[in-house]
Amino acid sequence: MPTPYTPIQDYYQLRHTIGSGGFAKVKLAHHILTGEKVAVKIMDKAALGPDLPRVQIEIEAMKTLTHQHVCKLYQVLETDTKIFMVLEYCPGGELFDYIVAKDRLPEEEARVFFRQIVSAVAYIHTEGYAHRDLKPENLLLDEAHNLKLIDFGLCAKPKGGMDHQLSTCCGSPAYAAPELIQGDEYLGAEADVWSMGVLLYALMCGFLPFDDDNVGALYRKIRKGQYEIPDWLSPQSVDLINVMLQVNPKLRINVKELLCHPWLTEGLAEPIDYRTKYNNNNIDEDCITEMSIHFKKSKNTMINIIKDWKYDDTTATYFLLLNKKRRGKPCRILVPP
Ligand SMILES: COc1cc(O)cc(Nc2ccc(C(=O)Nc3ccccc3)c(OCCC[NH3+])c2)c1
């Protein structure tokens, strides 16, 4: 049965499936104009049902988040029955599988990864978002072995800002903060710090601080906040885990303090730089030139079209050309104008 025509094929050559989850599957694809590889997350609207609004929330979040450690959204296409999210290609797979394969990570390697995780989370918090589902499965490795945060399906942008209390319980139990599973009102940013504490523990230990097959028993352990400290952990790392896994969110370290914790800044002259390396306000010259030739527009017109950020093929072509340039490849469109 040939795949029914979808507009996605005007812009991408779809390849094999690289992942499938609840109501989505992810396929490898090539962007026709630039030749760049991407991941296309394909969702069936009917199957999404009541979860459809979560996808809209994620797409709106992804449109404002551009950061070196957040998986980039390039384009969104919608048909009557499907939603396509064209995403940054992360061939290194999940951090979860990487930890399992190595049993646990040496402290130095865990520190490099954790700096990337903290910078991604600090960035999304400054943009007003909490992720709320931080876990190794939601951190992918790109081809340069850098981490990319994915899956903002549970993220929240509280209307009243990051100090506004949230109440919906979500995310994976083993990484969920006590106040979140307690059903109390909670701050997304504080809950994300707890999840990062569980993540750091998993990175350096290879197992979870709170674990139990019985969910009730697991919740009790999380609320007690007691966990084993293996003898291979250094005193500094134990201190950091301790201040992140504080049951009382008001006693828990916050992201700003996290960025200058001694364990994280070891060997550095200043706190972790979490700012994005992208600047969507000054459009890259080489990309404008290439695109204005291909699309037969003046440079000024091309700049204004790009600055609409419609997340159509123009947005995708711009970011993918920028990616090519960053990887030292020629900033060229492969198809004749
Ligand atoms: C914002 O970024 C998002 C949001 C979201 O909802 C889902 C994803 N999921 C992704 C993105 C990229 C890949 C990927 O590139 N995978 C891959 C590529 C080549 C070889 C192997 C894997 C992705 O993979 C899903 C399977 C990973 N276990 C999911 C990003």
mmCIF file of C-alpha atoms and ligand atoms in Angstrom:
data_model
loop_
_atom_site.group_PDB
_atom_site.id
_atom_site.type_symbol
_atom_site.label_atom_id
_atom_site.label_comp_id
_atom_site.label_asym_id
_atom_site.label_seq_id
_atom_site.Cartn_x
_atom_site.Cartn_y
_atom_site.Cartn_z
ATOM 1 C CA MET A 1 0.000 0.000 0.000
ATOM 2 C CA PRO A 2 1.866 3.145 -1.146
ATOM 3 C CA THR A 3 2.104 5.845 1.528
ATOM 4 C CA PRO A 4 -0.672 8.375 0.822
ATOM 5 C CA TYR A 5 0.682 11.710 -0.475
ATOM 6 C CA THR A 6 1.407 14.283 2.210
ATOM 7 C CA PRO A 7 2.885 17.783 1.683
ATOM 8 C CA ILE A 8 5.864 16.724 3.858
ATOM 9 C CA GLN A 9 7.204 14.957 0.753
ATOM 10 C CA ASP A 10 7.458 18.286 -1.086
ATOM 11 C CA TYR A 11 10.247 19.225 1.295
ATOM 12 C CA TYR A 12 11.665 15.992 2.764
ATOM 13 C CA GLN A 13 12.595 12.496 1.609
ATOM 14 C CA LEU A 14 11.218 10.306 4.408
ATOM 15 C CA ARG A 15 13.375 7.326 5.393
ATOM 16 C CA HIS A 16 13.037 4.576 8.047
ATOM 17 C CA THR A 17 11.381 4.849 11.451
ATOM 18 C CA ILE A 18 13.903 5.595 14.246
ATOM 19 C CA GLY A 19 11.542 5.604 17.166
ATOM 20 C CA SER A 20 7.915 5.105 18.038
ATOM 21 C CA GLY A 21 6.168 6.029 21.247
ATOM 22 C CA GLY A 22 2.605 6.397 22.513
ATOM 23 C CA PHE A 23 0.875 8.432 19.871
ATOM 24 C CA ALA A 24 3.843 9.355 17.700
ATOM 25 C CA LYS A 25 6.504 7.844 15.526
ATOM 26 C CA VAL A 26 9.803 9.428 14.518
ATOM 27 C CA LYS A 27 11.276 8.937 11.057
ATOM 28 C CA LEU A 28 14.684 9.860 9.677
ATOM 29 C CA ALA A 29 14.400 12.269 6.700
ATOM 30 C CA HIS A 30 16.527 14.363 4.351
ATOM 31 C CA HIS A 31 15.690 18.016 3.716
ATOM 32 C CA ILE A 32 15.601 18.243 -0.083
ATOM 33 C CA LEU A 33 16.920 21.807 -0.456
ATOM 34 C CA THR A 34 19.932 21.466 1.861
ATOM 35 C CA GLY A 35 20.440 17.694 1.998
ATOM 36 C CA GLU A 36 20.556 17.908 5.804
ATOM 37 C CA LYS A 37 19.276 15.004 7.893
ATOM 38 C CA VAL A 38 16.349 15.668 10.246
ATOM 39 C CA ALA A 39 14.002 13.708 12.488
ATOM 40 C CA VAL A 40 10.299 13.951 11.657
ATOM 41 C CA LYS A 41 7.871 13.292 14.512
ATOM 42 C CA ILE A 42 4.553 12.187 12.999
ATOM 43 C CA MET A 43 1.391 12.273 15.092
ATOM 44 C CA ASP A 44 -2.056 11.069 14.169
ATOM 45 C CA LYS A 45 -4.635 13.623 15.326
ATOM 46 C CA ALA A 46 -7.341 11.022 15.953
ATOM 47 C CA ALA A 47 -4.979 8.901 18.065
ATOM 48 C CA LEU A 48 -3.927 12.017 20.006
ATOM 49 C CA GLY A 49 -7.518 12.647 21.081
ATOM 50 C CA PRO A 50 -7.519 14.653 24.350
ATOM 51 C CA ASP A 51 -3.720 14.958 24.157
ATOM 52 C CA LEU A 52 -3.906 17.186 21.060
ATOM 53 C CA PRO A 53 -3.679 20.418 23.122
ATOM 54 C CA ARG A 54 -0.393 19.145 24.660
ATOM 55 C CA VAL A 55 1.084 18.979 21.163
ATOM 56 C CA GLN A 56 0.006 22.540 20.437
ATOM 57 C CA ILE A 57 1.598 23.636 23.763
ATOM 58 C CA GLU A 58 4.836 21.868 22.858
ATOM 59 C CA ILE A 59 4.923 23.367 19.358
ATOM 60 C CA GLU A 60 4.390 26.899 20.707
ATOM 61 C CA ALA A 61 7.112 26.289 23.304
ATOM 62 C CA MET A 62 9.535 24.914 20.712
ATOM 63 C CA LYS A 63 9.001 27.945 18.453
ATOM 64 C CA THR A 64 10.484 30.221 21.089
ATOM 65 C CA LEU A 65 13.259 27.901 22.302
ATOM 66 C CA THR A 66 16.504 28.059 20.303
ATOM 67 C CA HIS A 67 19.492 26.816 22.300
ATOM 68 C CA GLN A 68 22.581 24.666 21.683
ATOM 69 C CA HIS A 69 21.328 22.020 24.154
ATOM 70 C CA VAL A 70 17.643 22.025 23.222
ATOM 71 C CA CYS A 71 16.578 19.922 20.235
ATOM 72 C CA LYS A 72 15.589 22.430 17.552
ATOM 73 C CA LEU A 73 12.160 22.495 15.907
ATOM 74 C CA TYR A 74 12.607 23.459 12.231
ATOM 75 C CA GLN A 75 9.176 23.145 10.657
ATOM 76 C CA VAL A 76 5.595 22.184 11.459
ATOM 77 C CA LEU A 77 3.182 20.769 8.864
ATOM 78 C CA GLU A 78 -0.433 19.823 9.444
ATOM 79 C CA THR A 79 -2.905 17.858 7.313
ATOM 80 C CA ASP A 80 -6.508 16.904 8.153
ATOM 81 C CA THR A 81 -5.307 13.802 9.939
ATOM 82 C CA LYS A 82 -1.656 14.343 10.889
ATOM 83 C CA ILE A 83 0.794 16.734 12.520
ATOM 84 C CA PHE A 84 4.463 16.663 11.441
ATOM 85 C CA MET A 85 7.210 18.184 13.613
ATOM 86 C CA VAL A 86 10.542 18.479 11.790
ATOM 87 C CA LEU A 87 13.248 18.248 14.453
ATOM 88 C CA GLU A 88 17.006 18.385 14.894
ATOM 89 C CA TYR A 89 18.775 15.111 14.046
ATOM 90 C CA CYS A 90 20.262 13.458 17.147
ATOM 91 C CA PRO A 91 21.916 10.213 16.000
ATOM 92 C CA GLY A 92 23.709 9.529 19.285
ATOM 93 C CA GLY A 93 20.551 8.092 20.788
ATOM 94 C CA GLU A 94 19.294 8.481 24.350
ATOM 95 C CA LEU A 95 21.493 9.403 27.308
ATOM 96 C CA PHE A 96 19.639 6.581 29.099
ATOM 97 C CA ASP A 97 21.117 3.954 26.737
ATOM 98 C CA TYR A 98 24.540 5.580 26.964
ATOM 99 C CA ILE A 99 24.597 5.299 30.789
ATOM 100 C CA VAL A 100 23.330 1.683 30.681
ATOM 101 C CA ALA A 101 26.021 0.780 28.133
ATOM 102 C CA LYS A 102 28.747 2.218 30.367
ATOM 103 C CA ASP A 103 27.159 1.013 33.634
ATOM 104 C CA ARG A 104 27.816 4.480 35.148
ATOM 105 C CA LEU A 105 29.790 7.567 34.101
ATOM 106 C CA PRO A 106 33.041 8.757 35.668
ATOM 107 C CA GLU A 107 32.597 12.050 37.499
ATOM 108 C CA GLU A 108 34.433 14.114 34.854
ATOM 109 C CA GLU A 109 32.187 12.836 32.064
ATOM 110 C CA ALA A 110 29.043 13.273 34.194
ATOM 111 C CA ARG A 111 30.120 16.880 34.873
ATOM 112 C CA VAL A 112 30.425 17.699 31.143
ATOM 113 C CA PHE A 113 26.948 16.318 30.455
ATOM 114 C CA PHE A 114 25.401 17.853 33.570
ATOM 115 C CA ARG A 115 26.719 21.323 32.639
ATOM 116 C CA GLN A 116 24.863 20.965 29.317
ATOM 117 C CA ILE A 117 21.665 19.806 31.048
ATOM 118 C CA VAL A 118 21.742 22.668 33.583
ATOM 119 C CA SER A 119 22.399 25.239 30.839
ATOM 120 C CA ALA A 120 19.425 23.931 28.795
ATOM 121 C CA VAL A 121 17.109 23.990 31.824
ATOM 122 C CA ALA A 122 18.328 27.410 33.023
ATOM 123 C CA TYR A 123 17.689 28.732 29.501
ATOM 124 C CA ILE A 124 14.113 27.381 29.235
ATOM 125 C CA HIS A 125 13.366 28.708 32.733
ATOM 126 C CA THR A 126 14.515 32.215 31.725
ATOM 127 C CA GLU A 127 12.177 31.875 28.710
ATOM 128 C CA GLY A 128 9.355 31.144 31.182
ATOM 129 C CA TYR A 129 9.067 27.366 30.652
ATOM 130 C CA ALA A 130 9.406 24.403 32.996
ATOM 131 C CA HIS A 131 10.065 21.045 31.305
ATOM 132 C CA ARG A 132 8.474 18.821 34.001
ATOM 133 C CA ASP A 133 9.624 15.548 32.467
ATOM 134 C CA LEU A 134 13.407 15.651 32.831
ATOM 135 C CA LYS A 135 14.901 12.147 32.575
ATOM 136 C CA PRO A 136 17.713 10.431 30.598
ATOM 137 C CA GLU A 137 15.220 9.232 27.969
ATOM 138 C CA ASN A 138 14.510 12.879 27.131
ATOM 139 C CA LEU A 139 18.148 13.776 26.525
ATOM 140 C CA LEU A 140 19.565 12.748 23.149
ATOM 141 C CA LEU A 141 23.146 12.890 21.890
ATOM 142 C CA ASP A 142 23.881 14.668 18.605
ATOM 143 C CA GLU A 143 26.663 13.654 16.208
ATOM 144 C CA ALA A 144 29.155 15.834 18.128
ATOM 145 C CA HIS A 145 28.286 13.984 21.371
ATOM 146 C CA ASN A 146 26.454 16.981 22.806
ATOM 147 C CA LEU A 147 23.164 16.640 24.689
ATOM 148 C CA LYS A 148 19.859 17.924 23.319
ATOM 149 C CA LEU A 149 16.773 18.207 25.524
ATOM 150 C CA ILE A 150 13.663 16.795 23.833
ATOM 151 C CA ASP A 151 9.941 16.235 24.339
ATOM 152 C CA PHE A 152 8.296 19.351 25.716
ATOM 153 C CA GLY A 153 4.911 17.637 25.653
ATOM 154 C CA LEU A 154 4.533 18.116 29.409
ATOM 155 C CA CYS A 155 6.169 21.539 29.656
ATOM 156 C CA ALA A 156 4.367 24.382 31.342
ATOM 157 C CA LYS A 157 4.432 28.089 30.823
ATOM 158 C CA PRO A 158 2.481 29.231 33.884
ATOM 159 C CA LYS A 159 0.338 32.258 32.963
ATOM 160 C CA GLY A 160 1.482 34.077 36.073
ATOM 161 C CA GLY A 161 5.138 33.519 35.216
ATOM 162 C CA MET A 162 7.615 31.096 36.764
ATOM 163 C CA ASP A 163 6.490 31.971 40.299
ATOM 164 C CA HIS A 164 2.959 30.813 39.511
ATOM 165 C CA GLN A 165 1.936 27.593 41.245
ATOM 166 C CA LEU A 166 1.242 24.565 39.052
ATOM 167 C CA SER A 167 -0.980 21.683 40.055
ATOM 168 C CA THR A 168 -1.170 19.077 37.297
ATOM 169 C CA CYS A 169 0.787 16.023 38.246
ATOM 170 C CA CYS A 170 2.927 14.711 35.394
ATOM 171 C CA GLY A 171 6.271 13.248 34.370
ATOM 172 C CA SER A 172 7.815 9.938 35.340
ATOM 173 C CA PRO A 173 7.398 8.905 39.006
ATOM 174 C CA ALA A 174 11.067 8.054 39.693
ATOM 175 C CA TYR A 175 12.111 11.598 38.672
ATOM 176 C CA ALA A 176 9.100 13.410 40.157
ATOM 177 C CA ALA A 177 9.587 15.851 43.041
ATOM 178 C CA PRO A 178 7.876 15.046 46.393
ATOM 179 C CA GLU A 179 5.638 18.132 46.251
ATOM 180 C CA LEU A 180 4.524 17.084 42.759
ATOM 181 C CA ILE A 181 3.538 13.538 43.764
ATOM 182 C CA GLN A 182 2.065 14.884 47.014
ATOM 183 C CA GLY A 183 -0.484 16.702 44.865
ATOM 184 C CA ASP A 184 0.509 20.012 46.464
ATOM 185 C CA GLU A 185 0.751 23.142 44.386
ATOM 186 C CA TYR A 186 4.322 23.417 43.174
ATOM 187 C CA LEU A 187 6.714 25.585 41.165
ATOM 188 C CA GLY A 188 7.782 24.020 37.864
ATOM 189 C CA ALA A 189 11.322 25.377 38.265
ATOM 190 C CA GLU A 190 11.723 23.756 41.703
ATOM 191 C CA ALA A 191 10.365 20.438 40.443
ATOM 192 C CA ASP A 192 12.813 20.555 37.503
ATOM 193 C CA VAL A 193 15.729 21.000 39.954
ATOM 194 C CA TRP A 194 14.667 17.857 41.861
ATOM 195 C CA SER A 195 14.465 15.882 38.579
ATOM 196 C CA MET A 196 17.957 17.100 37.639
ATOM 197 C CA GLY A 197 19.172 15.843 41.038
ATOM 198 C CA VAL A 198 17.765 12.393 40.268
ATOM 199 C CA LEU A 199 19.363 12.637 36.809
ATOM 200 C CA LEU A 200 22.797 13.525 38.227
ATOM 201 C CA TYR A 201 22.559 10.622 40.676
ATOM 202 C CA ALA A 202 21.638 8.252 37.810
ATOM 203 C CA LEU A 203 24.558 9.549 35.704
ATOM 204 C CA MET A 204 27.160 8.837 38.396
ATOM 205 C CA CYS A 205 25.633 5.750 40.028
ATOM 206 C CA GLY A 206 23.976 3.920 37.124
ATOM 207 C CA PHE A 207 20.851 3.332 39.216
ATOM 208 C CA LEU A 208 18.078 5.520 40.670
ATOM 209 C CA PRO A 209 18.141 7.159 44.143
ATOM 210 C CA PHE A 210 14.488 6.230 44.706
ATOM 211 C CA ASP A 211 13.282 3.008 43.138
ATOM 212 C CA ASP A 212 10.614 0.417 43.840
ATOM 213 C CA ASP A 213 8.386 -1.779 41.676
ATOM 214 C CA ASN A 214 5.477 -0.762 43.860
ATOM 215 C CA VAL A 215 4.487 2.845 43.049
ATOM 216 C CA GLY A 216 3.170 3.430 46.577
ATOM 217 C CA ALA A 217 6.477 2.315 48.095
ATOM 218 C CA LEU A 218 8.338 4.471 45.539
ATOM 219 C CA TYR A 219 6.307 7.530 46.528
ATOM 220 C CA ARG A 220 7.035 6.900 50.216
ATOM 221 C CA LYS A 221 10.777 6.758 49.471
ATOM 222 C CA ILE A 222 10.616 10.003 47.458
ATOM 223 C CA ARG A 223 8.693 11.792 50.219
ATOM 224 C CA LYS A 224 11.252 10.612 52.781
ATOM 225 C CA GLY A 225 14.055 11.753 50.496
ATOM 226 C CA GLN A 226 16.498 9.109 51.748
ATOM 227 C CA TYR A 227 18.875 7.471 49.299
ATOM 228 C CA GLU A 228 22.086 5.429 49.315
ATOM 229 C CA ILE A 229 25.422 7.208 48.815
ATOM 230 C CA PRO A 230 27.832 4.831 47.018
ATOM 231 C CA ASP A 231 31.457 5.121 48.140
ATOM 232 C CA TRP A 232 32.706 6.142 44.673
ATOM 233 C CA LEU A 233 30.932 9.525 44.879
ATOM 234 C CA SER A 234 33.201 12.478 45.741
ATOM 235 C CA PRO A 235 32.242 14.707 48.726
ATOM 236 C CA GLN A 236 31.507 17.649 46.359
ATOM 237 C CA SER A 237 29.150 15.583 44.202
ATOM 238 C CA VAL A 238 27.417 14.227 47.323
ATOM 239 C CA ASP A 239 26.914 17.818 48.509
ATOM 240 C CA LEU A 240 25.420 18.856 45.154
ATOM 241 C CA ILE A 241 23.054 15.866 45.050
ATOM 242 C CA ASN A 242 22.073 16.589 48.647
ATOM 243 C CA VAL A 243 21.105 20.237 47.997
ATOM 244 C CA MET A 244 19.142 19.228 44.864
ATOM 245 C CA LEU A 245 17.267 16.336 46.526
ATOM 246 C CA GLN A 246 15.886 18.472 49.361
ATOM 247 C CA VAL A 247 12.323 17.280 50.037
ATOM 248 C CA ASN A 248 11.285 20.793 51.061
ATOM 249 C CA PRO A 249 11.371 22.800 47.780
ATOM 250 C CA LYS A 250 12.070 25.997 49.720
ATOM 251 C CA LEU A 251 15.309 24.486 51.059
ATOM 252 C CA ARG A 252 16.264 23.136 47.606
ATOM 253 C CA ILE A 253 19.029 24.861 45.607
ATOM 254 C CA ASN A 254 17.630 26.978 42.750
ATOM 255 C CA VAL A 255 18.911 27.060 39.161
ATOM 256 C CA LYS A 256 20.819 30.338 39.559
ATOM 257 C CA GLU A 257 22.762 28.909 42.556
ATOM 258 C CA LEU A 258 23.196 25.631 40.659
ATOM 259 C CA LEU A 259 25.060 27.461 37.855
ATOM 260 C CA CYS A 260 27.807 28.435 40.322
ATOM 261 C CA HIS A 261 27.950 25.322 42.509
ATOM 262 C CA PRO A 262 31.645 24.340 43.066
ATOM 263 C CA TRP A 263 31.155 20.838 41.672
ATOM 264 C CA LEU A 264 29.816 22.246 38.399
ATOM 265 C CA THR A 265 32.314 25.119 38.099
ATOM 266 C CA GLU A 266 35.332 22.918 38.997
ATOM 267 C CA GLY A 267 38.239 24.154 36.868
ATOM 268 C CA LEU A 268 36.193 27.011 35.382
ATOM 269 C CA ALA A 269 36.780 30.715 36.028
ATOM 270 C CA GLU A 270 33.088 31.630 36.070
ATOM 271 C CA PRO A 271 29.571 30.191 36.491
ATOM 272 C CA ILE A 272 28.065 27.997 33.757
ATOM 273 C CA ASP A 273 27.048 30.102 30.756
ATOM 274 C CA TYR A 274 23.456 29.103 29.960
ATOM 275 C CA ARG A 275 22.718 31.774 27.340
ATOM 276 C CA THR A 276 21.777 30.640 23.854
ATOM 277 C CA LYS A 277 24.539 30.779 21.218
ATOM 278 C CA TYR A 278 21.906 31.609 18.588
ATOM 279 C CA ASN A 279 20.754 35.130 17.843
ATOM 280 C CA ASN A 280 17.526 35.053 15.857
ATOM 281 C CA ASN A 281 17.589 38.830 15.526
ATOM 282 C CA ASN A 282 20.673 39.122 13.365
ATOM 283 C CA ILE A 283 20.178 36.799 10.434
ATOM 284 C CA ASP A 284 23.317 35.123 9.075
ATOM 285 C CA GLU A 285 24.690 36.869 5.950
ATOM 286 C CA ASP A 286 25.718 33.717 4.056
ATOM 287 C CA CYS A 287 22.304 32.126 4.590
ATOM 288 C CA ILE A 288 20.522 35.252 3.334
ATOM 289 C CA THR A 289 22.699 35.368 0.225
ATOM 290 C CA GLU A 290 22.121 31.691 -0.580
ATOM 291 C CA MET A 291 18.376 31.876 0.074
ATOM 292 C CA SER A 292 17.831 35.150 -1.805
ATOM 293 C CA ILE A 293 19.466 33.594 -4.886
ATOM 294 C CA HIS A 294 17.445 30.382 -4.636
ATOM 295 C CA PHE A 295 14.087 31.972 -3.869
ATOM 296 C CA LYS A 296 14.765 34.876 -6.290
ATOM 297 C CA LYS A 297 14.116 37.574 -3.706
ATOM 298 C CA SER A 298 16.108 40.666 -2.748
ATOM 299 C CA LYS A 299 18.219 40.244 0.404
ATOM 300 C CA ASN A 300 15.985 42.651 2.302
ATOM 301 C CA THR A 301 12.813 40.812 1.298
ATOM 302 C CA MET A 302 14.490 37.504 2.200
ATOM 303 C CA ILE A 303 15.436 38.836 5.659
ATOM 304 C CA ASN A 304 11.871 39.981 6.316
ATOM 305 C CA ILE A 305 10.423 36.634 5.198
ATOM 306 C CA ILE A 306 12.854 34.742 7.467
ATOM 307 C CA LYS A 307 12.068 37.051 10.405
ATOM 308 C CA ASP A 308 8.413 36.028 10.234
ATOM 309 C CA TRP A 309 9.561 32.678 11.706
ATOM 310 C CA LYS A 310 6.584 30.882 10.200
ATOM 311 C CA TYR A 311 8.171 27.455 10.859
ATOM 312 C CA ASP A 312 7.501 26.610 7.233
ATOM 313 C CA ASP A 313 10.152 25.472 4.746
ATOM 314 C CA THR A 314 11.794 28.917 4.803
ATOM 315 C CA THR A 315 12.434 28.658 8.552
ATOM 316 C CA ALA A 316 13.703 25.083 8.119
ATOM 317 C CA THR A 317 15.973 26.057 5.199
ATOM 318 C CA TYR A 318 17.452 28.948 7.196
ATOM 319 C CA PHE A 319 18.236 26.877 10.335
ATOM 320 C CA LEU A 320 19.525 23.922 8.304
ATOM 321 C CA LEU A 321 21.835 26.160 6.252
ATOM 322 C CA LEU A 322 23.045 27.696 9.532
ATOM 323 C CA ASN A 323 23.678 24.161 10.864
ATOM 324 C CA LYS A 324 25.681 23.292 7.741
ATOM 325 C CA LYS A 325 27.810 26.402 8.172
ATOM 326 C CA ARG A 326 28.369 25.660 11.878
ATOM 327 C CA ARG A 327 29.570 22.161 10.944
ATOM 328 C CA GLY A 328 32.055 23.660 8.466
ATOM 329 C CA LYS A 329 30.103 22.530 5.395
ATOM 330 C CA PRO A 330 29.379 24.934 2.516
ATOM 331 C CA CYS A 331 26.315 27.084 3.200
ATOM 332 C CA ARG A 332 24.687 25.947 -0.042
ATOM 333 C CA ILE A 333 21.250 24.932 -1.322
ATOM 334 C CA LEU A 334 21.688 21.773 -3.417
ATOM 335 C CA VAL A 335 18.757 22.301 -5.769
ATOM 336 C CA PRO A 336 19.127 24.747 -8.717
ATOM 337 C CA PRO A 337 17.009 27.920 -8.303
HETATM 338 C C1 LIG B 1 12.067 19.332 20.697
HETATM 339 O O1 LIG B 1 12.627 18.112 20.319
HETATM 340 C C2 LIG B 1 11.861 17.029 20.324
HETATM 341 C C3 LIG B 1 10.542 17.089 20.746
HETATM 342 C C4 LIG B 1 9.812 15.909 20.737
HETATM 343 O O2 LIG B 1 8.550 15.935 21.137
HETATM 344 C C5 LIG B 1 10.374 14.724 20.319
HETATM 345 C C6 LIG B 1 11.689 14.705 19.884
HETATM 346 N N1 LIG B 1 12.167 13.503 19.497
HETATM 347 C C7 LIG B 1 13.263 13.124 18.750
HETATM 348 C C8 LIG B 1 14.095 13.987 18.033
HETATM 349 C C9 LIG B 1 15.156 13.451 17.319
HETATM 350 C C10 LIG B 1 15.385 12.080 17.308
HETATM 351 C C11 LIG B 1 16.517 11.548 16.522
HETATM 352 O O3 LIG B 1 17.149 12.280 15.766
HETATM 353 N N2 LIG B 1 16.804 10.228 16.675
HETATM 354 C C12 LIG B 1 17.749 9.479 16.029
HETATM 355 C C13 LIG B 1 18.361 9.860 14.808
HETATM 356 C C14 LIG B 1 19.276 9.000 14.197
HETATM 357 C C15 LIG B 1 19.608 7.786 14.803
HETATM 358 C C16 LIG B 1 18.998 7.417 16.019
HETATM 359 C C17 LIG B 1 18.080 8.266 16.623
HETATM 360 C C18 LIG B 1 14.549 11.244 18.037
HETATM 361 O O4 LIG B 1 14.784 9.914 18.062
HETATM 362 C C19 LIG B 1 13.762 9.102 18.641
HETATM 363 C C20 LIG B 1 14.347 7.765 18.945
HETATM 364 C C21 LIG B 1 15.438 7.933 19.970
HETATM 365 N N3 LIG B 1 15.407 6.820 20.867
HETATM 366 C C22 LIG B 1 13.492 11.765 18.751
HETATM 367 C C23 LIG B 1 12.469 15.868 19.884
#
